[in-house]
Amino acid sequence: MSIQDTELSARQARFAWGPFLRNNGGIVALVVILVFNILVTPNFLQMQTLFVNISQVATIAIVAMGMTLVIATGGIDLSVGAIMALAGALAPLIFLSEFGQAYPALGIAAAIVLPLFAALACGLFNGVMVATLKVQPIIATLILFISGRGIAQVLTNGNLQTFSNPSFSYLGTGKILGLPFQGWLALAIAGVLSWVMTRTTFGRYVLAIGGNERAAELSGGPVKRVKIGVYMICGVLSGLAGLIVVAINSASDAARNGNLMELDAIAAAVVGGALLQGGRAPIFGAILGAVIIQLVKYTLLANGVEDEVALIAKAVIILAAVYLQQARKE
């Protein structure tokens, strides 16, 4: 074979691999991380490691799915971590109150439902600010990003709330078929949201708004209601994630619950295929992105790398994902 033929074959191979990597970058990254951990990371294949990673990735995935819907409309939500803190602070206050002690079953129910309503109200606030008052999403959600965690700390007087409540802790420590309950819950939410996005008018309007909001509005679409709806969904899912974190730890720390979750959720959504300019909402892609983000953190920590380096790694992942998006567009 001549030198020219060899160069031509190499060039053709690059052209063949380019589109594959652009369209399947998340799967390739996951395979690379898994192979690396199997070969290098101690005890990676043990069941305990699987349980730890499922427990950690479930909360990221749940928030990332809500973030994916918001991004699909061309928005962003910086308040998800603060909403987690607020919901997580409310739950122990409710089931540890006199009412919760007197009526344990009602107390647990209220400790789940009321914080989710509070999270829903936060999402409604964000949605109204963005859709009705036309405030830029990054500014509108920055309000709760700053104040939401402050409200949670005021409610708890800045104290760590510890408790022992097996019924509530099931959210974070329960198992179904030997696997963590929150993992199954994340998959169930993904199934519902995927159906909503592919089979309902609401889902079509979400994508239409992200693709061309003006055109969606001129066609008579309920643009304001849909945009408010996605922020409310994101708020509820963030509140649920906050409850799960509190249930896992049997403690509520308003200063730390959901800290930097905004970064994880945005990274997972983008790595999973969500376009920052809107118009695309890959729900199961958000789960894939969450798995990658979690495994990167686990890989670094398990191999003795400082936690601060994980922040740099996440930034590199987001940069790579955005680059692949731009390459796909071109």
Tab-separated table of C-alpha atoms in Angstrom, residues 193-204:
chain	number	residue	atom	x	y	z
A	193	LEU	CA	-40.994	12.903	32.188
A	194	SER	CA	-39.887	11.090	29.044
A	195	TRP	CA	-43.517	10.210	28.331
A	196	VAL	CA	-44.582	13.802	28.981
A	197	MET	CA	-41.962	15.171	26.619
A	198	THR	CA	-42.649	12.736	23.775
A	199	ARG	CA	-46.395	12.107	24.041
A	200	THR	CA	-48.043	15.280	25.358
A	201	THR	CA	-48.797	18.750	24.038
A	202	PHE	CA	-46.937	20.234	26.997
A	203	GLY	CA	-43.749	18.469	25.929
A	204	ARG	CA	-44.066	19.654	22.350
